[in-house]
Amino acid sequence: ATTEIYTLSLHDALPILWLWLLACTSQDKVPYFDGCEECPKDALVRVAEVIDGDTVRFEGDEESTRLLGIDTPEVFTDNSIPECFGVEASDFTKALLPAGTQVLLRFDTEDNLVDVVDRNLAYVFVALDQEGEEQPIFTSTTDWALADNEVVDKIFINRELVIEGYAPLIAESDFIEGLRYEDTLRAAQDVAIENGAGLWSACEESE
């Protein structure tokens, strides 16, 4: 099989690994227009830094954002020893979301906008141009949503972490019920468990 090589000019230091990971992600039809009238509007932002596997800070915001519905193993612990697969999960997210990457933030209902420590909660999507050399940059969330799926891959980061075995669903089972992408995330975890992906085979105990 022929392997296509992409180059990104979004940032001179973008890791080649990012392209490889995006090319290998397993996609499905995520309902962008899901009729959630009570949910806040989407937002286009750029990544400032990845804190750990499920926590990201975006440009213009001093507070970090937690990826909604999932829970990667901890990197920063009281005994300074990362939990099983915590470092791997953090590295995976850093490869998918290098600093400067434009992403679309999608939110849930008002009850699910912040966590118990007041971090923002969001679903994170990133677009990749299948045919060009640059990440497509959009000026509005409408343009982003309407981009042709045959030309642009839209990667659902929360889902990718789950289906690749870097994150189980958040442990509070009652919290996940009714979330905007509950079905998508549950299906991804079922696949990860069945395949023994990531922490599901590497760690003795997985939530």
Coordinates of N, CA and C in Angstrom, one line a residue:
A1 N 0.8 -1.2 0.0 CA 0.0 0.0 0.0 C 0.9 1.2 0.0
T2 N 0.4 2.3 -0.6 CA 1.2 3.5 -0.7 C 0.8 4.4 0.5
T3 N 1.9 4.9 1.2 CA 1.7 5.8 2.3 C 1.9 7.2 1.9
E4 N 0.8 8.0 2.1 CA 0.9 9.4 1.8 C 1.5 10.2 2.9
I5 N 2.4 11.1 2.6 CA 3.1 11.9 3.6 C 2.6 13.4 3.5
Y6 N 2.1 13.9 4.7 CA 1.6 15.2 4.7 C 2.6 16.1 5.5
T7 N 2.6 17.4 5.2 CA 3.4 18.3 5.9 C 2.5 19.5 6.3
L8 N 2.6 20.0 7.6 CA 1.8 21.0 8.1 C 2.6 22.3 8.3
S9 N 2.1 23.4 7.9 CA 2.8 24.7 8.1 C 2.2 25.5 9.2
L10 N 1.2 24.9 9.9 CA 0.5 25.6 11.0 C 1.6 26.1 12.0
H11 N 2.6 25.3 12.3 CA 3.6 25.7 13.2 C 4.9 25.0 12.8
D12 N 6.0 25.6 12.8 CA 7.2 25.0 12.4 C 7.6 23.8 13.2
A13 N 7.1 23.7 14.4 CA 7.5 22.6 15.3 C 6.4 21.5 15.4
L14 N 5.4 21.5 14.6 CA 4.4 20.5 14.7 C 5.0 19.1 14.6
P15 N 4.7 18.2 15.5 CA 5.2 16.9 15.4 C 4.7 16.1 14.3
I16 N 5.6 15.4 13.6 CA 5.2 14.5 12.5 C 4.2 13.4 13.1
L17 N 4.4 13.1 14.4 CA 3.5 12.1 15.0 C 2.1 12.5 14.9
W18 N 1.8 13.8 15.0 CA 0.4 14.3 14.9 C -0.3 13.8 13.7
L19 N 0.4 13.9 12.5 CA -0.2 13.5 11.3 C -0.4 12.0 11.2
W20 N 0.5 11.3 11.8 CA 0.4 9.8 11.8 C -0.8 9.4 12.6
L21 N -1.0 10.0 13.8 CA -2.1 9.7 14.6 C -3.4 10.1 14.0
L22 N -3.5 11.2 13.4 CA -4.7 11.6 12.8 C -5.1 10.7 11.6
A23 N -4.1 10.3 10.9 CA -4.3 9.4 9.7 C -4.8 8.0 10.2
C24 N -4.4 7.6 11.4 CA -4.8 6.3 11.9 C -6.1 6.3 12.8
T25 N -6.6 7.5 13.1 CA -7.8 7.5 13.9 C -9.0 6.9 13.2
S26 N -9.8 6.2 13.9 CA -11.0 5.5 13.4 C -12.2 6.5 13.4
Q27 N -12.8 6.8 12.3 CA -13.8 7.8 12.3 C -15.2 7.2 12.2
D28 N -16.2 7.9 12.7 CA -17.6 7.5 12.5 C -18.3 8.8 12.3
K29 N -19.6 8.7 12.1 CA -20.5 9.9 11.8 C -20.9 10.5 13.2
V30 N -20.3 11.6 13.5 CA -20.6 12.2 14.8 C -21.7 13.3 14.4
P31 N -22.8 13.3 15.1 CA -23.9 14.2 14.8 C -23.6 15.6 15.2
Y32 N -23.0 16.4 14.2 CA -22.7 17.8 14.5 C -24.0 18.6 14.7
F33 N -25.0 18.4 13.9 CA -26.2 19.1 14.1 C -27.2 18.1 14.8
D34 N -27.1 18.2 16.2 CA -27.9 17.2 17.0 C -29.1 17.9 17.6
G35 N -29.4 19.1 17.3 CA -30.6 19.7 17.8 C -30.6 20.0 19.3
C36 N -29.5 20.2 19.9 CA -29.4 20.6 21.3 C -29.6 22.1 21.4
E37 N -30.8 22.5 21.5 CA -31.1 24.0 21.5 C -30.7 24.6 22.8
E38 N -30.6 23.8 23.9 CA -30.3 24.4 25.2 C -28.8 24.5 25.5
C39 N -28.0 23.9 24.6 CA -26.5 23.9 24.7 C -25.9 25.2 24.3
P40 N -24.9 25.7 25.0 CA -24.2 26.9 24.5 C -23.7 26.7 23.1
K41 N -23.4 27.8 22.4 CA -22.9 27.8 21.0 C -21.5 27.3 21.0
D42 N -21.1 26.6 19.9 CA -19.8 26.1 19.7 C -18.8 27.3 19.7
A43 N -17.5 27.0 19.9 CA -16.5 28.1 19.8 C -15.3 27.6 19.1
L44 N -14.7 28.4 18.3 CA -13.4 28.1 17.7 C -12.3 28.7 18.5
V45 N -11.3 27.9 18.9 CA -10.2 28.4 19.7 C -8.9 27.7 19.3
R46 N -7.8 28.2 19.8 CA -6.5 27.5 19.5 C -5.9 27.0 20.8
V47 N -5.2 25.9 20.7 CA -4.6 25.2 21.8 C -3.4 26.0 22.3
A48 N -3.4 26.3 23.6 CA -2.2 26.9 24.3 C -1.2 25.8 24.8
E49 N -1.8 24.9 25.5 CA -1.0 23.7 26.0 C -1.9 22.6 26.5
V50 N -1.3 21.4 26.4 CA -2.0 20.2 26.9 C -1.4 20.0 28.3
I51 N -2.3 19.9 29.3 CA -1.8 19.7 30.7 C -1.6 18.2 31.0
D52 N -2.6 17.4 30.6 CA -2.4 16.0 30.7 C -3.4 15.4 29.7
G53 N -3.7 14.1 29.9 CA -4.5 13.4 28.8 C -5.8 14.0 28.6
D54 N -6.5 14.5 29.6 CA -7.9 15.0 29.4 C -8.0 16.4 29.8
T55 N -6.9 17.2 29.9 CA -7.0 18.6 30.3 C -6.2 19.4 29.4
V56 N -6.8 20.5 28.8 CA -6.1 21.3 27.9 C -6.4 22.8 28.2
R57 N -5.4 23.7 28.0 CA -5.7 25.1 28.1 C -5.6 25.7 26.8
F58 N -6.6 26.6 26.5 CA -6.7 27.3 25.2 C -6.3 28.7 25.3
E59 N -5.8 29.3 24.2 CA -5.3 30.6 24.1 C -6.4 31.6 24.6
G60 N -6.0 32.6 25.3 CA -7.0 33.6 25.8 C -7.7 33.2 27.1
D61 N -7.4 32.0 27.6 CA -8.1 31.5 28.8 C -7.1 31.0 29.8
E62 N -7.1 31.6 31.0 CA -6.1 31.2 32.0 C -6.5 29.9 32.6
E63 N -7.8 29.6 32.6 CA -8.3 28.3 33.2 C -8.2 27.2 32.2
S64 N -8.0 26.0 32.7 CA -7.9 24.8 31.8 C -9.3 24.3 31.5
T65 N -9.4 23.4 30.5 CA -10.7 22.8 30.1 C -10.5 21.3 30.2
R66 N -11.5 20.6 30.8 CA -11.5 19.2 30.9 C -12.3 18.6 29.7
L67 N -11.8 17.5 29.1 CA -12.5 16.8 28.1 C -13.7 16.1 28.7
L68 N -14.9 16.4 28.3 CA -16.1 16.0 28.9 C -16.4 14.5 28.7
G69 N -16.8 13.8 29.8 CA -17.2 12.5 29.7 C -16.2 11.4 29.8
I70 N -14.9 11.8 29.8 CA -13.8 10.8 29.9 C -12.9 11.1 31.1
D71 N -12.0 10.1 31.4 CA -11.2 10.3 32.5 C -9.9 9.5 32.3
T72 N -8.8 10.2 31.8 CA -7.6 9.5 31.6 C -6.9 9.3 32.9
P73 N -6.0 8.3 33.0 CA -5.2 8.1 34.2 C -4.4 9.4 34.6
E74 N -4.2 9.6 35.9 CA -3.5 10.8 36.3 C -2.0 10.7 36.1
V75 N -1.5 11.9 35.8 CA 0.0 12.0 35.6 C 0.6 12.7 36.9
F76 N -0.1 13.6 37.4 CA 0.3 14.4 38.6 C -0.4 13.8 39.8
T77 N 0.3 13.0 40.6 CA -0.3 12.4 41.8 C 0.4 12.8 43.1
D78 N -0.2 12.5 44.2 CA 0.3 12.9 45.5 C 1.7 12.3 45.7
N79 N 1.9 11.1 45.2 CA 3.2 10.4 45.4 C 4.2 10.6 44.3
S80 N 3.8 11.4 43.3 CA 4.6 11.8 42.1 C 4.8 10.6 41.2
I81 N 4.1 9.5 41.4 CA 4.1 8.4 40.5 C 2.9 8.4 39.6
P82 N 3.0 8.6 38.3 CA 1.8 8.6 37.4 C 1.1 7.3 37.5
E83 N -0.2 7.3 37.3 CA -1.0 6.1 37.2 C -0.7 5.4 36.0
C84 N -1.1 4.1 35.9 CA -0.8 3.3 34.8 C -1.5 3.9 33.5
F85 N -0.7 4.1 32.5 CA -1.1 4.6 31.2 C -1.3 6.1 31.2
G86 N -1.0 6.8 32.3 CA -1.2 8.2 32.4 C -0.3 9.0 31.5
V87 N 1.0 8.6 31.5 CA 2.0 9.3 30.6 C 1.7 9.1 29.2
E88 N 1.3 7.8 28.8 CA 0.9 7.5 27.4 C -0.3 8.3 27.0
A89 N -1.3 8.5 27.8 CA -2.5 9.2 27.5 C -2.1 10.7 27.3
S90 N -1.3 11.2 28.2 CA -0.9 12.6 28.0 C -0.1 12.8 26.7
D91 N 0.8 11.9 26.4 CA 1.6 12.0 25.2 C 0.7 12.0 23.9
F92 N -0.3 11.1 24.0 CA -1.3 11.0 22.9 C -2.0 12.3 22.6
T93 N -2.5 12.9 23.7 CA -3.3 14.1 23.5 C -2.3 15.3 23.1
K94 N -1.1 15.3 23.6 CA -0.1 16.3 23.1 C 0.2 16.1 21.6
A95 N 0.2 14.9 21.2 CA 0.5 14.7 19.7 C -0.7 15.1 18.9
L96 N -1.9 14.9 19.4 CA -3.1 15.3 18.6 C -3.4 16.8 18.6
L97 N -2.9 17.4 19.7 CA -3.3 18.8 19.9 C -2.0 19.7 20.2
P98 N -1.1 19.8 19.3 CA 0.0 20.7 19.5 C -0.4 22.1 19.7
A99 N 0.4 22.9 20.4 CA 0.1 24.3 20.6 C -0.1 25.0 19.3
G100 N -1.2 25.8 19.2 CA -1.5 26.6 18.0 C -2.6 25.9 17.2
T101 N -2.9 24.6 17.5 CA -3.9 23.9 16.7 C -5.3 24.6 16.9
Q102 N -6.0 24.8 15.8 CA -7.3 25.3 15.9 C -8.3 24.2 16.2
V103 N -9.1 24.3 17.2 CA -10.1 23.3 17.5 C -11.5 23.9 17.6
L104 N -12.5 23.0 17.5 CA -13.9 23.5 17.8 C -14.3 22.9 19.1
L105 N -14.7 23.8 20.0 CA -15.2 23.3 21.3 C -16.7 23.2 21.2
R106 N -17.2 22.1 21.7 CA -18.7 21.9 21.7 C -19.1 21.6 23.2
F107 N -20.2 22.2 23.6 CA -20.5 22.1 25.0 C -21.8 21.3 25.2
D108 N -22.1 21.0 26.4 CA -23.3 20.2 26.8 C -24.2 21.2 27.5
T109 N -25.2 20.7 28.2 CA -26.2 21.6 28.8 C -25.6 22.3 30.0
E110 N -26.3 23.3 30.5 CA -25.8 24.1 31.6 C -25.4 23.3 32.8
D111 N -26.0 22.2 33.1 CA -25.6 21.3 34.2 C -24.2 20.7 34.0
N112 N -23.7 20.7 32.8 CA -22.4 20.0 32.5 C -21.4 21.0 31.9
L113 N -21.4 22.2 32.4 CA -20.4 23.2 31.8 C -19.1 23.3 32.6
V114 N -19.2 22.9 33.9 CA -18.0 23.0 34.7 C -18.0 21.7 35.6
D115 N -16.7 21.3 36.0 CA -16.6 20.2 36.9 C -16.6 20.7 38.4
V116 N -16.3 19.8 39.3 CA -16.4 20.1 40.7 C -15.3 21.1 41.2
V117 N -14.3 21.2 40.4 CA -13.2 22.2 40.7 C -13.3 23.4 39.7
D118 N -14.5 23.6 39.1 CA -14.7 24.8 38.3 C -13.9 24.8 37.0
R119 N -13.4 23.7 36.5 CA -12.8 23.7 35.2 C -13.9 23.6 34.1
N120 N -13.7 24.2 33.0 CA -14.6 24.2 31.9 C -14.7 22.7 31.4
L121 N -15.9 22.3 30.9 CA -16.0 21.0 30.3 C -16.4 21.1 28.9
A122 N -15.8 20.3 28.0 CA -16.1 20.5 26.6 C -15.8 19.2 25.8
Y123 N -16.4 19.1 24.6 CA -16.0 18.1 23.6 C -15.1 18.9 22.7
V124 N -14.1 18.2 22.2 CA -13.1 18.9 21.4 C -13.0 18.2 20.1
F125 N -13.0 19.0 19.0 CA -12.9 18.4 17.6 C -11.8 19.2 16.9
V126 N -11.0 18.5 16.1 CA -10.0 19.1 15.3 C -10.2 18.7 13.8
A127 N -10.0 19.6 12.9 CA -10.2 19.3 11.5 C -8.8 19.1 10.8
L128 N -8.7 18.2 9.9 CA -7.5 18.0 9.1 C -7.9 17.9 7.6
D129 N -7.2 18.7 6.8 CA -7.4 18.7 5.4 C -6.8 17.4 4.8
Q130 N -7.6 16.6 4.2 CA -7.1 15.3 3.6 C -6.2 15.5 2.4
E131 N -6.4 16.6 1.7 CA -5.8 16.7 0.4 C -4.7 17.8 0.4
G132 N -4.7 18.7 1.3 CA -3.7 19.8 1.3 C -2.6 19.6 2.3
E133 N -1.8 20.6 2.4 CA -0.6 20.5 3.3 C -0.7 21.3 4.6
E134 N -1.9 22.0 4.7 CA -2.1 22.8 6.0 C -3.3 22.3 6.7
Q135 N -3.4 22.5 8.0 CA -4.6 22.4 8.7 C -5.6 23.4 8.2
P136 N -6.8 23.1 7.8 CA -7.7 24.1 7.3 C -8.1 25.0 8.5
I137 N -8.1 26.3 8.3 CA -8.4 27.2 9.3 C -9.7 27.9 9.0
F138 N -10.7 27.9 9.9 CA -12.0 28.4 9.7 C -12.2 29.7 10.4
T139 N -13.0 30.5 9.9 CA -13.3 31.8 10.5 C -14.6 31.8 11.3
S140 N -15.4 30.8 11.1 CA -16.7 30.7 11.9 C -17.0 29.3 12.1
T141 N -17.8 29.0 13.2 CA -18.2 27.7 13.5 C -19.1 27.1 12.5
T142 N -19.9 28.0 11.8 CA -20.8 27.5 10.7 C -19.9 26.9 9.6
D143 N -18.9 27.7 9.2 CA -18.0 27.2 8.1 C -17.4 25.8 8.5
W144 N -17.0 25.7 9.8 CA -16.4 24.5 10.2 C -17.4 23.3 10.1
A145 N -18.6 23.5 10.6 CA -19.6 22.5 10.6 C -20.0 22.0 9.2
L146 N -19.9 23.0 8.2 CA -20.4 22.7 6.9 C -19.2 22.2 6.0
A147 N -18.0 22.2 6.5 CA -16.9 21.7 5.6 C -17.2 20.3 5.1
D148 N -16.8 20.1 3.9 CA -17.1 18.8 3.2 C -16.3 17.7 3.8
N149 N -17.0 16.7 4.3 CA -16.4 15.6 5.0 C -15.5 14.8 4.1
E150 N -15.7 14.9 2.8 CA -14.8 14.1 1.9 C -13.5 14.8 1.7
V151 N -13.4 16.0 2.1 CA -12.1 16.8 2.0 C -11.5 17.0 3.4
V152 N -12.3 17.1 4.4 CA -11.9 17.4 5.7 C -12.2 16.3 6.7
D153 N -11.2 15.8 7.4 CA -11.5 14.8 8.5 C -11.8 15.6 9.8
K154 N -12.8 15.3 10.5 CA -13.1 16.0 11.8 C -12.9 14.9 12.9
I155 N -11.9 15.1 13.6 CA -11.5 14.2 14.7 C -12.1 14.5 16.0
F156 N -12.9 13.7 16.6 CA -13.5 13.9 17.9 C -12.5 13.4 18.9
I157 N -11.8 14.3 19.6 CA -10.7 14.0 20.4 C -11.1 13.1 21.6
N158 N -12.3 13.5 22.3 CA -12.8 12.7 23.4 C -12.9 11.3 23.0
R159 N -13.6 11.1 21.9 CA -13.8 9.7 21.4 C -12.5 9.0 21.1
E160 N -11.6 9.6 20.5 CA -10.3 9.0 20.1 C -9.6 8.5 21.3
L161 N -9.6 9.3 22.4 CA -8.9 8.8 23.6 C -9.6 7.6 24.2
V162 N -10.9 7.5 24.0 CA -11.6 6.3 24.6 C -11.4 5.1 23.7
I163 N -11.6 5.2 22.4 CA -11.5 4.1 21.5 C -10.1 3.5 21.4
E164 N -9.1 4.4 21.6 CA -7.7 3.9 21.5 C -7.2 3.4 22.8
G165 N -8.1 3.4 23.8 CA -7.7 2.8 25.1 C -6.9 3.7 26.0
Y166 N -6.9 5.0 25.8 CA -6.2 5.9 26.7 C -7.1 6.5 27.8
A167 N -8.4 6.3 27.7 CA -9.3 6.8 28.7 C -10.6 6.0 28.8
P168 N -11.0 5.6 30.0 CA -12.3 5.1 30.2 C -13.3 6.2 30.3
L169 N -14.6 5.9 30.3 CA -15.6 6.9 30.6 C -15.4 7.4 32.0
I170 N -15.9 8.6 32.3 CA -15.7 9.1 33.6 C -16.4 8.1 34.6
A171 N -15.8 8.0 35.8 CA -16.3 6.9 36.7 C -17.7 7.1 37.2
E172 N -18.1 8.3 37.4 CA -19.5 8.6 37.9 C -20.5 8.2 36.8
S173 N -21.0 6.9 36.9 CA -21.9 6.4 35.9 C -23.1 7.2 35.7
D174 N -23.6 7.8 36.8 CA -24.8 8.6 36.7 C -24.6 9.9 35.9
F175 N -23.3 10.4 35.9 CA -23.0 11.6 35.2 C -23.0 11.4 33.7
I176 N -22.5 10.3 33.3 CA -22.4 10.1 31.8 C -23.8 10.0 31.2
E177 N -24.8 9.5 32.0 CA -26.1 9.3 31.4 C -26.7 10.7 31.0
G178 N -27.2 10.7 29.7 CA -27.8 11.9 29.2 C -26.9 12.9 28.6
L179 N -25.6 12.6 28.6 CA -24.7 13.6 28.0 C -24.9 13.6 26.5
R180 N -24.5 14.7 25.9 CA -24.8 14.9 24.4 C -24.2 13.8 23.5
Y181 N -23.1 13.3 23.9 CA -22.4 12.2 23.1 C -22.3 10.9 23.9
E182 N -23.2 10.7 24.8 CA -23.2 9.5 25.6 C -23.1 8.2 24.7
D183 N -24.0 8.1 23.7 CA -24.0 6.9 22.9 C -22.6 6.7 22.1
T184 N -22.1 7.8 21.6 CA -20.8 7.7 20.9 C -19.7 7.3 21.8
L185 N -19.6 7.8 23.0 CA -18.6 7.5 23.9 C -18.7 6.1 24.5
R186 N -19.9 5.7 24.8 CA -20.1 4.3 25.3 C -19.8 3.3 24.2
A187 N -20.1 3.5 23.0 CA -19.8 2.6 21.9 C -18.3 2.5 21.7
A188 N -17.6 3.7 21.8 CA -16.1 3.7 21.7 C -15.5 2.9 22.8
Q189 N -16.0 3.0 24.0 CA -15.4 2.2 25.1 C -15.7 0.7 24.9
D190 N -16.8 0.3 24.4 CA -17.1 -1.1 24.1 C -16.1 -1.7 23.2
V191 N -15.8 -0.9 22.1 CA -14.8 -1.3 21.2 C -13.4 -1.5 21.8
A192 N -13.0 -0.5 22.6 CA -11.7 -0.5 23.3 C -11.6 -1.7 24.2
I193 N -12.6 -2.0 25.0 CA -12.6 -3.1 25.9 C -12.5 -4.4 25.1
E194 N -13.3 -4.6 24.0 CA -13.3 -5.8 23.2 C -11.9 -6.0 22.6
N195 N -11.3 -4.9 22.2 CA -9.9 -5.0 21.5 C -8.8 -5.1 22.5
G196 N -9.1 -4.9 23.8 CA -8.0 -4.8 24.8 C -7.0 -3.7 24.5
A197 N -7.6 -2.6 24.0 CA -6.8 -1.4 23.6 C -6.2 -0.7 24.8
G198 N -4.9 -0.3 24.7 CA -4.3 0.6 25.6 C -4.4 0.1 27.1
L199 N -4.9 0.9 28.0 CA -5.0 0.6 29.4 C -5.8 -0.7 29.7
W200 N -6.7 -1.0 28.8 CA -7.6 -2.2 29.0 C -6.8 -3.5 29.0
S201 N -5.6 -3.5 28.5 CA -4.7 -4.7 28.5 C -3.4 -4.4 29.3
A202 N -3.0 -3.1 29.4 CA -1.8 -2.8 30.0 C -1.9 -2.6 31.5
C203 N -3.1 -2.3 32.0 CA -3.2 -2.0 33.4 C -4.1 -3.1 34.1
E204 N -3.7 -3.5 35.3 CA -4.4 -4.6 36.0 C -5.8 -4.2 36.3
E205 N -6.0 -3.0 36.7 CA -7.3 -2.5 37.1 C -7.7 -1.3 36.2
S206 N -8.8 -1.4 35.5 CA -9.3 -0.3 34.7 C -10.7 -0.1 35.1
E207 N -11.0 1.3 35.2 CA -12.4 1.6 35.6 C -13.4 1.2 34.5

